[in-house]
Structures are given as C-alpha cells and as structure tokens.
C-alpha cells in the first residue's frame, strides 16, 4: 500500500502537470483519450472533435489577432484532435489556418479540410490552387464542394486532384435542412468520401434519412453548426446542467452535452464546432471522451431543449 506521503507526492506531481498543460483547467480531470472513428472509405481513424473556422478565424494576419487562435490550435492538438475545417469563402480564415499551421510546426498533426465554391472547372482549379498556397501545403486532406455549387464539375476536378495525390479525400457540404434533399440526390449519384452537413439538438432532420444512408453506404460524415452558431446556448441560458448528465455522461457544460448528443449518432464521424476561445476548444474536446448518450438519454436531452 502506498504511504500517505507517497499519495500526497503523486497528487502534487499531477497538480503540477495539470498546471503545465495549457487550457485544461487543473480542476477538471486530465484529458482521457479522445474517441476516434474510422473514415469508412479507408479505415483511417479520425478524432471525433474538430474545429470549424467560419467567422472565428477571419482575423488580421498579425500577432495580436493570431495569438488566441494559436492557443486554440495548441489546445486542439494537445487534446489529441486534428481536424481543421476552413474555406476560401471565409474571408482571411484559410490564410490564417495556413499561417497558424506553418508557424506552429503542427501541419503534420492536422487533418486539413477546405472547400471549393466556384462555377466552371477553370475557376475551380484557380480557387483550389489558391487554397494550396493559402494553406501552405502540398496536400489537402479533404477538399469539399461547398454548398453544392456546380457540384458535378467541381467533383470531377477534385477526383483528378485525388488521383494525383494532392487531395486525399473528397466530399460535399451544405448547412441547411432545406438542402438535404439535394444533398441526398448528390450522394446517390456521385461517389464521395465525405459529406458535411448540419445536425444538432436544434436541427434533427438529418437523422431521419441522410445519416442512416451515409452509415449504410460507408460515407464519412462531418457535422457543421453543432451549436447553430451559438444560438442553442440561448435555449439553456441561466439553467444548470441536470445532475444525471454530469453523473451518467461525465459532462461539465451544455456545450459538451450538445456535442455528445450529435456524437451519439453512429453515422457521425466527427463534429466541427468553431471557436476563437482556447477554453471553449478544451471544453469541446471533453465531449469526445467517455460515455455517449444511449437512446433513453438522448430522449432526455431532447426534452431539455424542447
Ligand atoms: N456550408 C458549409 O460547408 C458550412 C456551413 C456552416 C458551417 N460550416 C463549418 O462548420 C463550422 C461550425 O459551424 P458554425 O461556425 O456556423 O457554428 P457553431 O460551431 O455551431 O457555433 C460557433 C459559435 O459557438 C461558440 N462556441 C464554441 N464552443 C463553445 C463552447 N464550448 N461554449 C460556448 N460557446 C461556444 C463560438 O464562440 P466564440 O466565437 O466566442 O469562439 C461561436 O460563436 C464552421 O466554422 C465551418 O467550418 C460549414
């Protein structure tokens, strides 16, 4: 049996380690391993929590503006995650991601996803080349046709880039329930590795047909707008988390409960909440650990947000 002195010593060492680990508050448990799920087309394992960059990363390319985002990226990789989703249409965000990845030396730890939103092959080609330059990389892990713009032409381009080894996976995205029918049609007609779509406790349409279809056909699914751009926090403002959620699911925030609701769906490969706040990044990463809600717990979460 360890002596009381040994226990105190180990406790002090753990506290010191926690203090050194950025953005994991010492009061919370040390990060356990982040859940990973396979990309169905390849079997490559992808951590279930990633990072979106729309609006949050559209900042000036100077040190003061980049510093908090550097911390967000460190929190992402320190927490065992890798997926960074951006787009040329997010203002300076794509160039910011490229600068952060290059300056931090973290490129090889990242799974970089970007998008093409052009009409016509030549315009798509120019935009994709600009993305390689902005992201300062020779290989983009995932390139997606943004909001189904000129889908078959751009997928043709992305397929060629994949054959050349410059892009590892290809996909399509949308963010509105009203586009799910179109998304479904594309998935039925065009072979893709990934689809990115909106799904959350506030927007559950995808779980009816799209998510089961993706699961059945082996299409990886990324979830955007998990907090409906933070609007979902208004639904629970001023309310405490229920005890059962903390005890049974180990969650310590509403954000974690909302993300676990999404991850409980087995068709979901990863979810990409956006943030410019390192503490939010660490918070979100905790959702990718421990138990996911079962059917009864999902129902209770639905009732909390009804
Ligand atoms: N068509 C498409 O392809 C498409 C469309 C929409 C989104 N997306 C992708 O999906 C990503 C996510 O969607 P989104 O940016 O629209 O919205 P979102 O992730 O649902 O919400 C982002 C907002 O939530 C806040 N937040 C993040 N973590 C939090 C936490 N733990 N606690 C409290 N607040 C938290 C952020 O605050 P702070 O700003 O203070 O950090 C931010 O304002 C996008 O950034 C983008 O990469 C793609």
Coordinates of C-alpha atoms and ligand atoms in Angstrom, one line a residue:
X1 CA 0.0 0.0 0.0
X2 CA 1.4 3.5 -0.8
X3 CA 2.0 5.7 2.2
X4 CA 0.1 8.9 2.8
X5 CA 3.3 10.8 1.9
X6 CA 3.6 8.9 -1.4
X7 CA 0.0 9.6 -2.3
X8 CA 0.5 13.3 -1.4
X9 CA 3.6 13.4 -3.6
X10 CA 1.8 11.8 -6.6
X11 CA -1.1 14.2 -6.1
X12 CA 1.3 17.2 -6.1
X13 CA 3.0 15.9 -9.3
X14 CA -0.3 15.5 -11.1
X15 CA -1.4 19.0 -10.0
X16 CA 1.9 20.4 -11.3
X17 CA 1.5 18.6 -14.6
X18 CA -2.1 19.9 -14.9
X19 CA -0.8 23.4 -14.3
X20 CA 1.6 23.0 -17.2
X21 CA -0.9 21.5 -19.6
X22 CA -2.4 24.5 -21.4
X23 CA -6.2 25.1 -21.3
X24 CA -7.1 22.0 -19.3
X25 CA -8.1 23.6 -16.1
X26 CA -6.5 21.8 -13.1
X27 CA -9.9 21.4 -11.5
X28 CA -11.1 19.2 -14.4
X29 CA -9.8 15.7 -14.9
X30 CA -6.7 15.3 -17.1
X31 CA -7.8 14.6 -20.7
X32 CA -8.5 11.0 -21.3
X33 CA -8.0 9.7 -24.8
X34 CA -10.2 11.3 -27.4
X35 CA -12.5 9.0 -29.2
X36 CA -11.7 8.3 -32.9
X37 CA -13.9 6.9 -35.6
X38 CA -12.8 5.3 -38.9
X39 CA -13.3 7.1 -42.2
X40 CA -15.3 4.3 -43.8
X41 CA -13.5 4.5 -47.2
X42 CA -10.0 4.0 -45.8
X43 CA -10.2 2.9 -42.2
X44 CA -8.1 5.8 -41.2
X45 CA -9.0 6.9 -37.7
X46 CA -10.2 10.5 -37.2
X47 CA -10.7 12.1 -33.8
X48 CA -14.4 12.9 -33.3
X49 CA -13.9 16.6 -32.3
X50 CA -12.5 19.0 -34.8
X51 CA -12.5 22.8 -35.3
X52 CA -14.5 25.0 -37.6
X53 CA -13.2 28.4 -38.7
X54 CA -16.1 30.3 -40.2
X55 CA -16.1 33.9 -38.8
X56 CA -13.9 32.9 -35.8
X57 CA -10.7 32.7 -37.9
X58 CA -11.4 35.7 -40.2
X59 CA -8.9 37.9 -38.5
X60 CA -6.0 40.1 -39.4
X61 CA -2.7 38.2 -40.1
X62 CA -0.9 39.9 -37.2
X63 CA 0.5 38.6 -34.0
X64 CA -2.1 40.1 -31.7
X65 CA -5.0 38.7 -33.7
X66 CA -3.4 35.3 -34.2
X67 CA -2.3 34.7 -30.6
X68 CA -5.7 33.4 -29.2
X69 CA -6.1 31.2 -32.4
X70 CA -2.6 29.8 -31.9
X71 CA -3.8 28.7 -28.4
X72 CA -6.9 27.2 -29.9
X73 CA -4.8 25.2 -32.3
X74 CA -2.5 24.1 -29.5
X75 CA -5.5 23.0 -27.4
X76 CA -6.8 21.1 -30.4
X77 CA -3.6 19.1 -31.0
X78 CA -2.7 18.8 -27.3
X79 CA -6.2 17.2 -26.8
X80 CA -5.4 14.6 -29.4
X81 CA -7.6 16.2 -32.2
X82 CA -6.5 17.1 -35.7
X83 CA -9.4 18.2 -38.0
X84 CA -9.4 21.8 -39.1
X85 CA -12.2 22.9 -41.5
X86 CA -11.9 26.1 -43.5
X87 CA -12.9 27.5 -46.8
X88 CA -11.8 30.2 -49.3
X89 CA -15.1 32.0 -48.7
X90 CA -14.4 32.5 -45.0
X91 CA -12.6 35.8 -45.6
X92 CA -9.0 35.5 -44.3
X93 CA -9.7 32.3 -42.4
X94 CA -8.0 30.0 -44.8
X95 CA -4.8 32.1 -44.9
X96 CA -5.0 32.3 -41.1
X97 CA -5.1 28.5 -40.9
X98 CA -2.2 28.2 -43.2
X99 CA -0.1 30.7 -41.2
X100 CA -1.0 29.0 -37.9
X101 CA -0.2 25.6 -39.2
X102 CA 3.2 26.7 -40.6
X103 CA 4.2 28.9 -37.7
X104 CA 3.4 26.3 -35.1
X105 CA 5.0 23.4 -37.0
X106 CA 1.8 21.4 -36.4
X107 CA 0.9 20.8 -40.1
X108 CA 1.7 17.1 -39.9
X109 CA -0.6 16.7 -36.9
X110 CA -3.5 18.3 -38.7
X111 CA -6.2 16.9 -40.9
X112 CA -6.8 19.9 -43.2
X113 CA -10.2 20.3 -44.8
X114 CA -11.1 23.1 -47.2
X115 CA -13.7 23.7 -49.9
X116 CA -14.2 24.8 -53.5
X117 CA -17.0 27.3 -54.3
X118 CA -16.7 28.1 -57.9
X119 CA -18.6 27.7 -61.2
X120 CA -16.7 26.1 -64.1
X121 CA -13.7 23.9 -64.0
X122 CA -11.1 26.7 -64.7
X123 CA -12.4 28.9 -61.9
X124 CA -12.5 25.9 -59.5
X125 CA -8.9 25.0 -60.5
X126 CA -7.7 28.6 -59.8
X127 CA -9.5 28.6 -56.4
X128 CA -8.1 25.2 -55.4
X129 CA -4.6 26.3 -56.3
X130 CA -5.1 29.5 -54.2
X131 CA -6.2 27.2 -51.3
X132 CA -2.9 25.2 -51.5
X133 CA -1.0 28.5 -51.4
X134 CA -3.1 29.9 -48.5
X135 CA -2.8 26.7 -46.5
X136 CA 1.0 26.5 -47.3
X137 CA 0.7 22.8 -48.1
X138 CA 1.2 20.3 -50.9
X139 CA -1.5 18.0 -49.8
X140 CA -5.0 18.9 -48.6
X141 CA -6.6 16.1 -46.6
X142 CA -10.2 16.8 -47.6
X143 CA -11.5 19.0 -50.3
X144 CA -15.3 19.6 -50.4
X145 CA -17.7 21.1 -52.9
X146 CA -19.1 24.0 -50.8
X147 CA -22.9 24.3 -50.6
X148 CA -23.3 22.1 -53.7
X149 CA -22.1 24.8 -56.0
X150 CA -21.6 23.4 -59.6
X151 CA -21.3 20.0 -57.9
X152 CA -20.5 17.6 -60.7
X153 CA -18.0 19.8 -62.4
X154 CA -16.1 20.5 -59.2
X155 CA -16.3 16.9 -58.1
X156 CA -14.7 16.0 -61.4
X157 CA -11.9 18.4 -60.6
X158 CA -11.5 17.1 -57.1
X159 CA -11.4 13.5 -58.3
X160 CA -8.5 14.4 -60.6
X161 CA -6.6 16.0 -57.7
X162 CA -7.2 12.9 -55.6
X163 CA -5.9 10.7 -58.4
X164 CA -2.7 13.0 -58.5
X165 CA -2.3 12.5 -54.7
X166 CA -2.8 16.3 -54.0
X167 CA -6.1 15.7 -52.2
X168 CA -6.6 12.7 -50.0
X169 CA -10.4 12.7 -49.7
X170 CA -13.3 14.5 -51.5
X171 CA -16.7 15.5 -50.3
X172 CA -19.7 17.8 -50.5
X173 CA -21.2 20.2 -47.9
X174 CA -24.3 22.1 -47.0
X175 CA -25.6 23.7 -43.9
X176 CA -29.4 24.0 -44.3
X177 CA -32.2 21.4 -43.7
X178 CA -33.8 22.8 -46.9
X179 CA -30.8 21.4 -49.0
X180 CA -30.9 17.9 -47.6
X181 CA -33.0 16.5 -50.5
X182 CA -30.4 17.9 -52.9
X183 CA -27.6 16.6 -50.8
X184 CA -29.3 13.2 -50.8
X185 CA -29.6 13.2 -54.6
X186 CA -25.9 14.0 -55.0
X187 CA -24.9 11.2 -52.6
X188 CA -26.9 8.8 -54.6
X189 CA -25.3 9.8 -57.8
X190 CA -21.7 10.8 -57.0
X191 CA -19.1 8.7 -55.2
X192 CA -17.7 10.8 -52.4
X193 CA -15.6 10.0 -49.3
X194 CA -17.2 12.6 -47.0
X195 CA -20.4 14.7 -46.6
X196 CA -20.6 17.7 -44.3
X197 CA -24.0 18.8 -43.1
X198 CA -25.9 20.5 -40.3
X199 CA -27.2 18.4 -37.4
X200 CA -27.7 19.4 -33.8
X201 CA -30.2 19.2 -30.9
X202 CA -31.9 22.1 -32.6
X203 CA -31.9 20.7 -36.2
X204 CA -32.5 17.0 -36.3
X205 CA -33.7 16.5 -39.9
X206 CA -30.5 14.7 -41.0
X207 CA -31.1 11.8 -38.6
X208 CA -34.3 10.7 -40.5
X209 CA -32.7 9.6 -43.8
X210 CA -29.4 11.2 -44.6
X211 CA -27.4 9.8 -41.6
X212 CA -28.7 6.2 -41.9
X213 CA -28.0 6.4 -45.7
X214 CA -24.4 7.5 -45.1
X215 CA -23.9 4.8 -42.5
X216 CA -25.2 2.2 -44.9
X217 CA -23.1 3.4 -47.8
X218 CA -19.9 4.0 -45.9
X219 CA -19.7 7.8 -46.3
X220 CA -17.9 9.7 -43.6
X221 CA -20.0 12.5 -42.0
X222 CA -18.8 15.8 -40.6
X223 CA -21.3 17.8 -38.7
X224 CA -21.3 21.6 -39.0
X225 CA -23.3 24.2 -37.0
X226 CA -23.4 22.0 -33.9
X227 CA -24.5 25.0 -31.8
X228 CA -26.4 26.7 -34.6
X229 CA -23.8 29.4 -34.4
X230 CA -24.2 29.7 -30.6
X231 CA -28.0 30.3 -30.8
X232 CA -28.6 27.0 -29.0
X233 CA -26.9 28.4 -25.8
X234 CA -29.8 30.9 -25.6
X235 CA -32.2 27.9 -25.1
X236 CA -30.5 26.9 -21.9
X237 CA -29.2 30.3 -20.6
X238 CA -29.5 30.5 -16.8
X239 CA -30.3 26.8 -16.4
X240 CA -28.0 24.4 -14.6
X241 CA -26.9 21.2 -16.2
X242 CA -29.0 18.3 -14.8
X243 CA -27.2 16.1 -12.3
X244 CA -27.9 12.9 -14.3
X245 CA -26.0 14.4 -17.3
X246 CA -22.9 15.0 -15.2
X247 CA -23.1 11.7 -13.4
X248 CA -24.0 9.4 -16.3
X249 CA -22.3 11.1 -19.2
X250 CA -19.5 13.0 -17.3
X251 CA -20.3 16.3 -19.0
X252 CA -19.5 19.6 -17.3
X253 CA -21.0 22.0 -19.8
X254 CA -24.0 22.5 -22.0
X255 CA -21.7 22.5 -25.0
X256 CA -20.4 19.0 -24.1
X257 CA -24.0 17.8 -23.8
X258 CA -24.9 19.2 -27.2
X259 CA -21.8 17.7 -28.8
X260 CA -22.4 14.3 -27.2
X261 CA -26.0 14.3 -28.5
X262 CA -24.5 14.6 -32.0
X263 CA -21.8 12.0 -31.5
X264 CA -24.3 9.5 -30.1
X265 CA -25.4 9.0 -33.7
X266 CA -23.2 6.2 -35.0
X267 CA -23.2 7.7 -38.6
X268 CA -21.3 10.8 -37.4
X269 CA -17.6 10.6 -38.0
X270 CA -16.7 14.0 -36.4
X271 CA -18.2 17.3 -35.4
X272 CA -16.5 20.7 -36.1
X273 CA -17.6 23.4 -33.7
X274 CA -16.0 26.8 -34.4
X275 CA -14.3 28.8 -31.7
X276 CA -11.7 31.5 -31.2
X277 CA -11.5 30.8 -27.5
X278 CA -9.0 28.2 -26.2
X279 CA -11.1 27.4 -23.2
X280 CA -14.1 26.6 -25.4
X281 CA -11.8 24.4 -27.5
X282 CA -10.8 22.4 -24.4
X283 CA -14.4 22.3 -23.3
X284 CA -15.5 20.9 -26.7
X285 CA -12.7 18.3 -26.7
X286 CA -14.1 16.8 -23.4
X287 CA -17.3 15.9 -25.3
X288 CA -15.2 13.4 -27.3
X289 CA -14.4 11.3 -24.2
X290 CA -16.3 8.9 -22.0
X291 CA -19.8 7.6 -22.5
X292 CA -22.1 8.7 -25.3
X293 CA -25.8 9.0 -24.6
X294 CA -27.9 5.9 -25.2
X295 CA -31.4 6.1 -26.7
X296 CA -33.1 7.0 -23.3
X297 CA -30.5 9.6 -22.5
X298 CA -30.9 11.1 -26.0
X299 CA -34.6 11.4 -25.3
X300 CA -33.9 13.2 -22.1
X301 CA -31.6 15.7 -23.9
X302 CA -34.3 16.3 -26.5
X303 CA -36.8 17.1 -23.7
X304 CA -34.3 19.5 -22.1
X305 CA -34.2 21.6 -25.3
X306 CA -37.9 21.2 -26.2
Ligands
LIG1 N1 -21.8 25.0 -45.9 C1 -20.8 24.7 -45.2 O1 -19.9 24.0 -45.6 C2 -20.7 25.1 -43.7 C3 -21.7 25.9 -43.2 C4 -21.7 26.2 -41.9 C5 -20.6 25.8 -41.1 N2 -19.6 25.1 -41.7 C6 -18.4 24.7 -40.9 O2 -18.8 24.3 -39.6 C7 -18.2 25.1 -38.6 C8 -19.1 25.2 -37.4 O3 -20.3 25.9 -37.7 P1 -20.6 27.4 -37.2 O4 -19.3 28.1 -37.1 O5 -21.6 28.0 -38.2 O6 -21.3 27.4 -35.8 P2 -21.1 26.6 -34.4 O7 -19.9 25.8 -34.4 O8 -22.5 25.9 -34.3 O9 -21.1 27.8 -33.4 C9 -19.9 28.6 -33.2 C10 -20.1 29.5 -32.1 O10 -20.2 28.7 -30.9 C11 -19.4 29.3 -29.9 N3 -18.8 28.2 -29.1 C12 -18.0 27.2 -29.5 N4 -17.7 26.4 -28.5 C13 -18.3 26.9 -27.4 C14 -18.4 26.4 -26.0 N5 -17.8 25.3 -25.6 N6 -19.2 27.1 -25.2 C15 -19.8 28.2 -25.6 N7 -19.8 28.7 -26.9 C16 -19.1 28.0 -27.8 C17 -18.3 30.1 -30.6 O11 -18.0 31.2 -29.7 P3 -16.7 32.1 -30.0 O12 -16.9 32.8 -31.2 O13 -16.7 33.0 -28.8 O14 -15.5 31.2 -30.0 C18 -19.0 30.5 -31.9 O15 -19.6 31.8 -31.7 C19 -17.9 26.4 -39.3 O16 -17.0 27.2 -38.6 C20 -17.4 25.8 -40.6 O17 -16.1 25.4 -40.5 C21 -19.6 24.7 -43.0

